[in-house]
Short mmCIF file of C-alpha atoms in Angstrom, two decimals:
data_model
loop_
_atom_site.label_atom_id
_atom_site.label_comp_id
_atom_site.label_asym_id
_atom_site.label_seq_id
_atom_site.Cartn_x
_atom_site.Cartn_y
_atom_site.Cartn_z
CA UNK A 139 3.90 14.58 -19.36
CA UNK A 140 6.10 11.82 -20.73
CA UNK A 141 8.19 11.88 -17.57
CA UNK A 142 5.03 11.43 -15.48
CA UNK A 143 3.90 8.58 -17.73
CA UNK A 144 7.26 6.90 -17.27
CA UNK A 145 6.97 7.22 -13.49
CA UNK A 146 3.41 5.88 -13.61
CA UNK A 147 4.45 2.88 -15.69
CA UNK A 148 7.28 2.21 -13.22
CA UNK A 149 4.99 2.52 -10.21
CA UNK A 150 2.04 0.83 -11.84
CA UNK A 151 -0.26 3.53 -10.47
CA UNK A 152 -2.38 5.85 -12.64
CA UNK A 153 -3.51 9.03 -10.80
CA UNK A 154 -6.35 11.19 -12.16
CA UNK A 155 -3.85 13.87 -13.12
CA UNK A 156 -1.95 11.39 -15.26
CA UNK A 157 -5.17 10.28 -16.94
CA UNK A 158 -5.76 13.92 -17.87
CA UNK A 159 -2.22 14.13 -19.28
CA UNK A 160 -2.79 11.00 -21.32
CA UNK A 161 -5.89 12.56 -22.83
CA UNK A 162 -3.88 15.70 -23.66
CA UNK A 163 -1.16 13.57 -25.27
CA UNK A 164 -3.77 11.67 -27.26
CA UNK A 165 -5.41 14.88 -28.45
CA UNK A 166 -2.04 16.42 -29.29
#
């Protein structure tokens, strides 16, 4: 998940899948 977040921050794009991962990271 962290790798995806890093790629998202680099691209500046936040796909729905990443949003779901962010929620999981927040919950965890």
